[in-house]
Coordinates of N, CA and C and ligand atoms in Angstrom, one line a residue:
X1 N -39.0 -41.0 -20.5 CA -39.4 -40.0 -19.6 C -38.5 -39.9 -18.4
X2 N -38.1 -41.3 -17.8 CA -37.0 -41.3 -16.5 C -35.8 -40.4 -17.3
X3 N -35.5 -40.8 -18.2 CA -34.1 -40.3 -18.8 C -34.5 -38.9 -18.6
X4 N -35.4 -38.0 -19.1 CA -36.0 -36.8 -19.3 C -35.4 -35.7 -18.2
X5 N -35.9 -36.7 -16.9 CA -35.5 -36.1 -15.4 C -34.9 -36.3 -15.0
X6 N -34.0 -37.2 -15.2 CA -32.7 -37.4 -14.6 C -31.7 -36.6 -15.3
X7 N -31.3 -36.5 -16.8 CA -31.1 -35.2 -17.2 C -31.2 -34.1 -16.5
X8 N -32.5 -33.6 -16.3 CA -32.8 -32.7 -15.5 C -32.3 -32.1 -14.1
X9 N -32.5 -33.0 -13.3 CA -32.2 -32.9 -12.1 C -30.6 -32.7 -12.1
X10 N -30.2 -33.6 -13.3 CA -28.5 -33.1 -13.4 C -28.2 -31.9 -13.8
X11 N -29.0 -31.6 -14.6 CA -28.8 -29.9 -15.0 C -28.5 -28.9 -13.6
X12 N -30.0 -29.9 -12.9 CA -30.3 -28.8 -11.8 C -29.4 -28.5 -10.5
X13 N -28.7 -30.4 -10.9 CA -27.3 -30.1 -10.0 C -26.5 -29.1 -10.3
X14 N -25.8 -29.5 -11.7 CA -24.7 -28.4 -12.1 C -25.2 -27.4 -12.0
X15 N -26.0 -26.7 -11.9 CA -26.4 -25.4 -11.8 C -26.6 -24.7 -10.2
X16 N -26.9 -25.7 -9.6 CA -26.5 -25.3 -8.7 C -25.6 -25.3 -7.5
X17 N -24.6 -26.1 -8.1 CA -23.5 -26.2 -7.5 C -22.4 -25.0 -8.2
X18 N -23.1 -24.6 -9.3 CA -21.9 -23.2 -10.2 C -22.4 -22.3 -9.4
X19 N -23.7 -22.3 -8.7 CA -24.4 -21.3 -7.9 C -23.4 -20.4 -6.7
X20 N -23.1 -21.9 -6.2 CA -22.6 -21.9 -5.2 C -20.9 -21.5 -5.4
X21 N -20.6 -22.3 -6.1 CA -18.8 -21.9 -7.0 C -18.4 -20.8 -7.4
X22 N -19.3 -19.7 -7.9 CA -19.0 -19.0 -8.7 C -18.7 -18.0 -7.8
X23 N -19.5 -17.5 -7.4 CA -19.0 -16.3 -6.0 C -17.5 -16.6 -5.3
X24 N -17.4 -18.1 -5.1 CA -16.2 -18.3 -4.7 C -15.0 -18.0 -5.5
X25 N -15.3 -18.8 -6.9 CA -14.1 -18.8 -8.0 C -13.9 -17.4 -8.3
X26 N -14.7 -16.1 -8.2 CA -15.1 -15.1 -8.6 C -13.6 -14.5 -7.3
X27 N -14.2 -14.7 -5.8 CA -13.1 -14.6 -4.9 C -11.8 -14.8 -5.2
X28 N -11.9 -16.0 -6.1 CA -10.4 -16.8 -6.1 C -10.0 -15.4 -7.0
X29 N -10.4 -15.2 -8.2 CA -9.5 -14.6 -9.2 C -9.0 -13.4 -9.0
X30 N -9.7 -12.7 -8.1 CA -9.6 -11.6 -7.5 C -8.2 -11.6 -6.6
X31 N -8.3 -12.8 -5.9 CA -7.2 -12.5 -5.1 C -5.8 -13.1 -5.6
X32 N -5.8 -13.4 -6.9 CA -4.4 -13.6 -7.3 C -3.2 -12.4 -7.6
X33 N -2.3 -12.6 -7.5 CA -1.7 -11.3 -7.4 C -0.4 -11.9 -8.3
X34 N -0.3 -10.5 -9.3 CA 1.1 -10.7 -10.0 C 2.4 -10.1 -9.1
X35 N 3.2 -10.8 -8.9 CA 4.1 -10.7 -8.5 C 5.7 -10.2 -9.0
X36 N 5.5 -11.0 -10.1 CA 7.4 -10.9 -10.8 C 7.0 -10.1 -12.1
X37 N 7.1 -8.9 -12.1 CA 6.9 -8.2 -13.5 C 7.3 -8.6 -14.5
X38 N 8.2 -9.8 -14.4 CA 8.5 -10.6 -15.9 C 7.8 -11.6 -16.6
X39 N 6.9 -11.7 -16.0 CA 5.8 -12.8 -16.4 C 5.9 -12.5 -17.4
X40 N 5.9 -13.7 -19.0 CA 5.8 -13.1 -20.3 C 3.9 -13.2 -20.1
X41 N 3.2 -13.6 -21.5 CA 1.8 -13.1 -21.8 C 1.4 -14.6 -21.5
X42 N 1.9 -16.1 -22.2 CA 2.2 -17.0 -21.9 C 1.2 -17.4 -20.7
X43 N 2.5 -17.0 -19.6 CA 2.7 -17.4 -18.3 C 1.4 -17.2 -17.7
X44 N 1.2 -15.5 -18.1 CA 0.2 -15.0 -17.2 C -1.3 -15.7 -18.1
X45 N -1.0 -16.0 -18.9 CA -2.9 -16.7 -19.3 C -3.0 -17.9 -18.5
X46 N -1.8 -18.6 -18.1 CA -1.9 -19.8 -17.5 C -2.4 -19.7 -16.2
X47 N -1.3 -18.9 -15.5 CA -1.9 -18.2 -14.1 C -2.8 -17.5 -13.8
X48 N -3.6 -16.8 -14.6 CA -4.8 -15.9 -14.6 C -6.2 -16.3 -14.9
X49 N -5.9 -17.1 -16.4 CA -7.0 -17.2 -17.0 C -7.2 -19.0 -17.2
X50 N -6.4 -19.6 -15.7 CA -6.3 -21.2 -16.4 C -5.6 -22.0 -17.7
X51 N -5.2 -21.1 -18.8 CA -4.8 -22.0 -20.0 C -3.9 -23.1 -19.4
X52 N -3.6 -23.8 -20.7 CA -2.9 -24.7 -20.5 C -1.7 -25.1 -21.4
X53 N -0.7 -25.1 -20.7 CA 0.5 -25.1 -22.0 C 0.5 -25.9 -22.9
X54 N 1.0 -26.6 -23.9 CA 1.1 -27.2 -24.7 C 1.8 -28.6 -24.1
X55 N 1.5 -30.2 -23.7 CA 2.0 -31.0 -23.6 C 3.1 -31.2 -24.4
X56 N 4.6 -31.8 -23.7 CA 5.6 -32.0 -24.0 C 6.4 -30.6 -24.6
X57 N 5.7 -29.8 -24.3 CA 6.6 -28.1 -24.5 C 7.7 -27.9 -23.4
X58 N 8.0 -28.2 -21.8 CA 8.1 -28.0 -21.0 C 9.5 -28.3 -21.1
X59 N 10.8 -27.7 -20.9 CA 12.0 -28.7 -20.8 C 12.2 -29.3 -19.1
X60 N 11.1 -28.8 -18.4 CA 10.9 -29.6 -17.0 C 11.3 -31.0 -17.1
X61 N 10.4 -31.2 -17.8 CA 9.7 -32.8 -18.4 C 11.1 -33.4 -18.2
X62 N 12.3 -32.8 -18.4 CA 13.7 -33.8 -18.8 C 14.5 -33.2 -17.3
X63 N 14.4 -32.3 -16.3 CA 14.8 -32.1 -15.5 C 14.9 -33.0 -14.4
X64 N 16.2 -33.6 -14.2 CA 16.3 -35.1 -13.0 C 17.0 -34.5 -12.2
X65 N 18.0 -33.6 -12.1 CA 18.8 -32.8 -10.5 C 17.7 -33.1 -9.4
X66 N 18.7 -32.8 -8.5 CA 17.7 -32.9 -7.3 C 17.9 -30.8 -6.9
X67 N 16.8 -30.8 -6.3 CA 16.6 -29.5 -5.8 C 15.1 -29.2 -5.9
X68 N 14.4 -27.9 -5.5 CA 13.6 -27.5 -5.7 C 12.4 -26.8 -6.9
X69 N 11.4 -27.2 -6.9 CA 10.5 -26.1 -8.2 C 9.3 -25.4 -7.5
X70 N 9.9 -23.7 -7.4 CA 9.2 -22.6 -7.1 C 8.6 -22.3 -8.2
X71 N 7.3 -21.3 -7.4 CA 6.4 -20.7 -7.9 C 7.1 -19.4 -9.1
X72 N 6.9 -19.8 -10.1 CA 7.5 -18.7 -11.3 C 7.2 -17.2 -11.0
X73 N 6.3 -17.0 -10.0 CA 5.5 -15.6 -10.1 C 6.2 -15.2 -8.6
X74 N 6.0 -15.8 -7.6 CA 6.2 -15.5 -6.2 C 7.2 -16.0 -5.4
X75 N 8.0 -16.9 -6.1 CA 9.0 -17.9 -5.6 C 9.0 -18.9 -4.2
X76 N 7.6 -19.2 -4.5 CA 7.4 -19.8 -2.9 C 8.0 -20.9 -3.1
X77 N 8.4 -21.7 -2.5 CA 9.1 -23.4 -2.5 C 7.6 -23.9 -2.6
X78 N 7.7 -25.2 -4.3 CA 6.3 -26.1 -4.3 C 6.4 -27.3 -3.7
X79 N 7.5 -27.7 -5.1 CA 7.7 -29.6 -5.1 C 9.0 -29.5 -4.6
X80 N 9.5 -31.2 -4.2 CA 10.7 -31.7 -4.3 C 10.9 -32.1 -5.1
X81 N 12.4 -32.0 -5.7 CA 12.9 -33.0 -6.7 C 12.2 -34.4 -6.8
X82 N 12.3 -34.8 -4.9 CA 12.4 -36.3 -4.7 C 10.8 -36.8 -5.1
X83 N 9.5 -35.9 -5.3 CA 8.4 -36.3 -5.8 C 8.1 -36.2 -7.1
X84 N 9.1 -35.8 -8.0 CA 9.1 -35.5 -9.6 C 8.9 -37.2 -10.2
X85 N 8.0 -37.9 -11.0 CA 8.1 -38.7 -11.7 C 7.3 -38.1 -13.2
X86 N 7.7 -38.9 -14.0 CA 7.2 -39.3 -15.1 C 5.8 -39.8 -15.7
X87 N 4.9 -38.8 -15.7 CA 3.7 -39.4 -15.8 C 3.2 -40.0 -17.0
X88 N 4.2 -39.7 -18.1 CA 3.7 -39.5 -19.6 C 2.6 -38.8 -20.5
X89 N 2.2 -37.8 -19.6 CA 1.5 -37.0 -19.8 C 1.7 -35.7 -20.8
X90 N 3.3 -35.0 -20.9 CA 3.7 -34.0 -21.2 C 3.7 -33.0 -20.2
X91 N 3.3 -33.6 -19.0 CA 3.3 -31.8 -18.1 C 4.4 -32.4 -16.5
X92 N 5.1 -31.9 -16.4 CA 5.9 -32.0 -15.3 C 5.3 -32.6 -14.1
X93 N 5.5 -33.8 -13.7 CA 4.3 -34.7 -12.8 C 5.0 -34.9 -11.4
X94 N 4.1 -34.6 -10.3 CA 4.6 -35.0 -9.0 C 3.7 -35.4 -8.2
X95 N 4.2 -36.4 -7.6 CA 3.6 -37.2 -6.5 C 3.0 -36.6 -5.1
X96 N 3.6 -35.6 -4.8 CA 2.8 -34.3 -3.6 C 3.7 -33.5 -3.3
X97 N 2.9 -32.2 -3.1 CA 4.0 -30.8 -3.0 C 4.2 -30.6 -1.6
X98 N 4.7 -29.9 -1.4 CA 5.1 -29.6 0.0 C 4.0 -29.0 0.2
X99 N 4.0 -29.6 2.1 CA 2.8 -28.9 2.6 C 2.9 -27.5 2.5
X100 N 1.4 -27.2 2.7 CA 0.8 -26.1 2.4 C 1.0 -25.3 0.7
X101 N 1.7 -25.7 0.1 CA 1.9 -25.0 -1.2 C 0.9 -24.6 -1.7
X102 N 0.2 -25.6 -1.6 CA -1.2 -25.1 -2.9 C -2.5 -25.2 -2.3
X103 N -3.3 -24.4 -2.4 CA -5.0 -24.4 -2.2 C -5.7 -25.5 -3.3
X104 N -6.7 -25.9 -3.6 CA -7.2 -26.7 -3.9 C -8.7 -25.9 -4.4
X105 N -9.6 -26.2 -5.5 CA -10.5 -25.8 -5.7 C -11.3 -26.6 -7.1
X106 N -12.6 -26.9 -7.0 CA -13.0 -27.6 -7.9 C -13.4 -26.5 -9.2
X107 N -12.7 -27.9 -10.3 CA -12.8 -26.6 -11.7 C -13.7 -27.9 -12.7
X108 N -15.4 -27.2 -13.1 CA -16.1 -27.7 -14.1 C -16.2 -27.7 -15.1
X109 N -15.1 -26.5 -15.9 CA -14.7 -26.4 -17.1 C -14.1 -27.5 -18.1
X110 N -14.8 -27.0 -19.6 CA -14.4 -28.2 -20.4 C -15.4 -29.9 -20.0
X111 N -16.3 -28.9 -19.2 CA -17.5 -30.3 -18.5 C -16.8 -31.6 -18.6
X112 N -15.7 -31.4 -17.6 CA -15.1 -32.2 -16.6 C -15.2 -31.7 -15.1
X113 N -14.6 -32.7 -14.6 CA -14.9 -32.5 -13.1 C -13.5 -32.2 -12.5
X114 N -12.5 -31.7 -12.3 CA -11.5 -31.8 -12.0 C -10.8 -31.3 -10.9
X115 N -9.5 -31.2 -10.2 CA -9.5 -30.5 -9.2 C -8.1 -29.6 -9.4
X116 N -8.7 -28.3 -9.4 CA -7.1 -27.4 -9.5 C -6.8 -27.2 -8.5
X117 N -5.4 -27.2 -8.4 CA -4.6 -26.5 -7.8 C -3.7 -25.1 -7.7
X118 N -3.6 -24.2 -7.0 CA -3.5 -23.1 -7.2 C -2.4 -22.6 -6.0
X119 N -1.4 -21.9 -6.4 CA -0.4 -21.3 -5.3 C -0.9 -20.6 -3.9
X120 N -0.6 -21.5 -2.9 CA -1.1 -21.0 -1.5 C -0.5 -19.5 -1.2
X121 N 0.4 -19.0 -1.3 CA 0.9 -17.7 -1.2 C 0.3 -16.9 -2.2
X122 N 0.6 -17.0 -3.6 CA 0.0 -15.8 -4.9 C -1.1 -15.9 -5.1
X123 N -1.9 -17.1 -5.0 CA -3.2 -17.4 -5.4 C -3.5 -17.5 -6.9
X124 N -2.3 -17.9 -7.9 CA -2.2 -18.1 -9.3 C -2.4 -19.4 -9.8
X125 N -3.0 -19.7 -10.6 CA -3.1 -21.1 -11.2 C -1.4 -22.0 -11.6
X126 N -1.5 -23.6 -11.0 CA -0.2 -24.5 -11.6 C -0.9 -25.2 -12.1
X127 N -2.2 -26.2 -11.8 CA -2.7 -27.4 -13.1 C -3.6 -28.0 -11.9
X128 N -3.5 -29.5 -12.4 CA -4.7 -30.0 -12.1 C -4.1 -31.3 -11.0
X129 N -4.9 -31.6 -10.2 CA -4.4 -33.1 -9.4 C -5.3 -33.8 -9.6
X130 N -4.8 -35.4 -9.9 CA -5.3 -36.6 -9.8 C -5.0 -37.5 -9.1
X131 N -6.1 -38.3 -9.6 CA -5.8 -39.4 -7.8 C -5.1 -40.8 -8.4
X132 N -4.4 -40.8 -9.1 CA -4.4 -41.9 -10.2 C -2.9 -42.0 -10.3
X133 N -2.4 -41.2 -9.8 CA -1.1 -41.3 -9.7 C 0.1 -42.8 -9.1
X134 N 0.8 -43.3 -9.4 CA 1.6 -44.5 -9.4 C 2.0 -45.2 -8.0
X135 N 2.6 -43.4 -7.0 CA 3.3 -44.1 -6.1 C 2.1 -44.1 -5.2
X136 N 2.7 -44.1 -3.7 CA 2.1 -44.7 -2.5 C 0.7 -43.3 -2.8
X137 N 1.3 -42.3 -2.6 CA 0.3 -41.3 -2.5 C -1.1 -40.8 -3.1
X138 N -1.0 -41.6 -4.3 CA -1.8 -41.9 -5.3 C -2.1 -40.6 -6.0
X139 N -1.4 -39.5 -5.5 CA -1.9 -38.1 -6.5 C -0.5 -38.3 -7.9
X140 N -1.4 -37.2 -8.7 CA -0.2 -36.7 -9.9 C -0.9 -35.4 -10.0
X141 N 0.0 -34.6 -9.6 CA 0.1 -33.3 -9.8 C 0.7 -33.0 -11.4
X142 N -0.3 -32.8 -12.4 CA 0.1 -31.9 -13.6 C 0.5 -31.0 -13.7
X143 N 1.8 -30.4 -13.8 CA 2.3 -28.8 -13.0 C 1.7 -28.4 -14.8
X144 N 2.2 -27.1 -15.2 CA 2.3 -26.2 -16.0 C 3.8 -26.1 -15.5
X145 N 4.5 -25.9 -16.6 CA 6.3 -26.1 -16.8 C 6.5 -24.9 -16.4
X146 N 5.8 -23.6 -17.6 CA 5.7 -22.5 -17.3 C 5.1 -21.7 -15.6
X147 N 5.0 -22.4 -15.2 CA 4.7 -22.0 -13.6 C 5.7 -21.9 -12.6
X148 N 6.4 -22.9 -13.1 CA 7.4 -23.5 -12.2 C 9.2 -22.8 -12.5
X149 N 9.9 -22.6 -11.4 CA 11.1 -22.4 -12.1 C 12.1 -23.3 -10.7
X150 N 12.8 -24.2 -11.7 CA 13.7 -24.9 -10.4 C 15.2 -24.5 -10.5
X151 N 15.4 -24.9 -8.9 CA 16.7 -24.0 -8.3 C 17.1 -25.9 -7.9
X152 N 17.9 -26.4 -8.8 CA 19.0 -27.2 -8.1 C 19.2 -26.9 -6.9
X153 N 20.0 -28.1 -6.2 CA 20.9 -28.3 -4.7 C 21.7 -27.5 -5.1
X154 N 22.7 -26.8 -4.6 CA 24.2 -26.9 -4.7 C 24.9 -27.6 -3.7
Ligands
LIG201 ZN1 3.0 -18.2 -6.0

Protein backbone atom coordinates (compact mmCIF):
# COMPACT_ATOMS: atom_id res chain seq x y z
CA UNK A 1 0.00 0.00 0.00
CA UNK A 2 3.02 2.59 1.01
CA UNK A 3 4.58 1.71 -2.35
CA UNK A 4 1.00 2.32 -3.92
CA UNK A 5 1.36 6.16 -2.82
CA UNK A 6 4.43 6.86 -3.07
CA UNK A 7 4.15 5.95 -6.69
CA UNK A 8 1.49 8.16 -6.63
CA UNK A 9 2.43 11.14 -5.23
CA UNK A 10 5.48 10.75 -7.74
CA UNK A 11 3.15 10.66 -10.50
CA UNK A 12 1.57 13.62 -8.95
CA UNK A 13 4.94 15.27 -8.83
CA UNK A 14 5.85 14.72 -12.51
CA UNK A 15 2.80 15.90 -13.44
CA UNK A 16 2.95 18.65 -11.98
CA UNK A 17 6.02 19.99 -12.45
CA UNK A 18 5.30 19.20 -16.64
CA UNK A 19 2.40 21.56 -15.50
CA UNK A 20 4.44 24.07 -14.78
CA UNK A 21 7.32 23.30 -17.73
CA UNK A 22 5.29 23.03 -20.42
CA UNK A 23 4.01 26.57 -20.97
CA UNK A 24 7.53 27.43 -20.53
CA UNK A 25 9.24 24.77 -22.94
CA UNK A 26 6.19 25.62 -25.21
CA UNK A 27 7.88 29.57 -24.90
CA UNK A 28 11.25 28.13 -25.41
CA UNK A 29 10.40 26.48 -28.85
CA UNK A 30 8.74 29.34 -30.14
CA UNK A 31 11.41 31.49 -29.59
CA UNK A 32 14.11 29.69 -31.50
CA UNK A 33 14.99 31.23 -34.55
CA UNK A 34 16.60 29.86 -37.77
CA UNK A 35 19.17 31.75 -38.72
CA UNK A 36 21.77 30.37 -41.43
CA UNK A 37 19.53 29.06 -44.32
CA UNK A 38 22.00 26.27 -44.70
CA UNK A 39 21.04 24.27 -41.97
CA UNK A 40 20.87 20.77 -43.56
CA UNK A 41 17.47 18.61 -42.12
CA UNK A 42 20.12 16.87 -39.71
CA UNK A 43 21.04 19.94 -37.99
CA UNK A 44 17.78 21.48 -37.73
CA UNK A 45 16.07 18.24 -35.89
CA UNK A 46 18.81 18.69 -33.45
CA UNK A 47 18.24 22.34 -32.89
CA UNK A 48 14.48 22.28 -33.19
CA UNK A 49 13.24 19.15 -32.17
CA UNK A 50 16.15 18.07 -29.49
CA UNK A 51 17.46 14.90 -31.53
CA UNK A 52 20.52 13.64 -30.98
CA UNK A 53 23.46 12.89 -33.25
CA UNK A 54 24.85 9.79 -33.46
CA UNK A 55 27.89 9.28 -30.84
CA UNK A 56 31.38 9.26 -32.24
CA UNK A 57 29.89 10.73 -35.77
CA UNK A 58 31.38 14.12 -35.00
CA UNK A 59 34.92 14.88 -36.52
CA UNK A 60 34.92 17.54 -33.48
CA UNK A 61 35.64 14.69 -31.26
CA UNK A 62 39.44 14.77 -33.00
CA UNK A 63 39.66 18.57 -33.21
CA UNK A 64 42.80 19.80 -30.75
CA UNK A 65 43.77 23.55 -32.53
CA UNK A 66 43.16 26.01 -30.34
CA UNK A 67 40.46 28.60 -31.38
CA UNK A 68 36.95 28.93 -31.00
CA UNK A 69 33.35 26.72 -31.47
CA UNK A 70 30.35 28.84 -32.60
CA UNK A 71 26.90 28.39 -32.85
CA UNK A 72 26.30 26.52 -36.42
CA UNK A 73 23.05 28.51 -36.90
CA UNK A 74 23.85 32.12 -35.43
CA UNK A 75 27.57 32.19 -35.09
CA UNK A 76 27.63 33.38 -31.60
CA UNK A 77 31.14 32.57 -29.82
CA UNK A 78 30.33 29.14 -27.34
CA UNK A 79 33.42 27.27 -26.09
CA UNK A 80 37.11 27.63 -25.87
CA UNK A 81 39.42 25.46 -27.38
CA UNK A 82 41.15 25.72 -23.83
CA UNK A 83 37.80 23.89 -22.13
CA UNK A 84 37.61 21.00 -24.94
CA UNK A 85 38.40 17.64 -23.17
CA UNK A 86 37.73 14.19 -23.88
CA UNK A 87 34.91 12.80 -22.25
CA UNK A 88 34.61 9.44 -24.01
CA UNK A 89 31.32 9.84 -24.62
CA UNK A 90 31.24 10.43 -28.48
CA UNK A 91 29.93 13.98 -28.31
CA UNK A 92 32.43 16.88 -28.28
CA UNK A 93 32.88 17.55 -24.41
CA UNK A 94 33.65 20.81 -22.55
CA UNK A 95 34.40 21.84 -19.28
CA UNK A 96 32.35 25.47 -19.49
CA UNK A 97 31.26 27.80 -22.18
CA UNK A 98 31.82 31.15 -22.20
CA UNK A 99 29.80 33.22 -20.20
CA UNK A 100 26.53 33.85 -21.09
CA UNK A 101 26.43 31.41 -24.18
CA UNK A 102 23.81 29.25 -23.28
CA UNK A 103 20.40 29.34 -21.26
CA UNK A 104 19.80 26.41 -19.33
CA UNK A 105 16.43 24.49 -18.96
CA UNK A 106 15.25 21.26 -17.42
CA UNK A 107 14.50 18.44 -20.07
CA UNK A 108 12.25 15.13 -18.64
CA UNK A 109 12.30 13.35 -21.71
CA UNK A 110 13.36 9.77 -22.19
CA UNK A 111 12.24 9.84 -18.16
CA UNK A 112 15.38 11.16 -17.31
CA UNK A 113 16.05 14.20 -15.47
CA UNK A 114 18.57 16.15 -17.31
CA UNK A 115 19.68 19.60 -18.00
CA UNK A 116 19.74 21.20 -21.60
CA UNK A 117 21.37 23.58 -22.75
CA UNK A 118 20.36 25.90 -25.39
CA UNK A 119 22.06 29.01 -27.40
CA UNK A 120 21.63 32.24 -25.39
CA UNK A 121 21.38 34.35 -28.66
CA UNK A 122 19.21 31.84 -31.19
CA UNK A 123 17.51 30.01 -28.57
CA UNK A 124 18.31 26.54 -30.54
CA UNK A 125 19.15 23.30 -28.86
CA UNK A 126 23.46 22.11 -28.35
CA UNK A 127 22.99 18.97 -25.68
CA UNK A 128 22.92 18.35 -22.33
CA UNK A 129 25.28 19.39 -19.12
CA UNK A 130 26.54 17.32 -16.39
CA UNK A 131 27.94 17.76 -13.20
CA UNK A 132 30.30 14.86 -13.47
CA UNK A 133 32.70 16.28 -15.41
CA UNK A 134 36.74 15.68 -14.60
CA UNK A 135 38.20 19.09 -14.19
CA UNK A 136 37.92 21.75 -11.40
CA UNK A 137 34.50 22.84 -12.75
CA UNK A 138 32.87 19.64 -12.49
CA UNK A 139 30.48 20.26 -15.68
CA UNK A 140 30.72 18.26 -19.21
CA UNK A 141 28.96 19.93 -21.63
CA UNK A 142 27.84 17.22 -24.36
CA UNK A 143 27.82 19.56 -27.43
CA UNK A 144 26.09 18.05 -30.61
CA UNK A 145 29.17 18.27 -33.25
CA UNK A 146 26.52 19.24 -35.66
CA UNK A 147 25.78 22.53 -33.69
CA UNK A 148 28.96 23.65 -33.54
CA UNK A 149 31.29 25.03 -36.23
CA UNK A 150 35.06 25.92 -35.15
CA UNK A 151 37.16 28.84 -36.33
CA UNK A 152 40.85 28.09 -35.31
CA UNK A 153 43.35 31.00 -34.06
CA UNK A 154 45.24 32.29 -36.80
ZN1 LIG B 1 22.90 30.42 -31.78
Amino acid sequence: MKNIRRSFLKLLGFSYLSAILLPYNLAHSAAKKIINPNLTEEQKKIMLDQATEKPFSSPLNFEKRKGFFHCANCDAKLFSSDAKFDSGTGWPSFSESLPGAFKTTIDYSFGMKRIEYYCANCGVHHGHVFDDGPTSTQKKFCSNGLCLIFKPEI
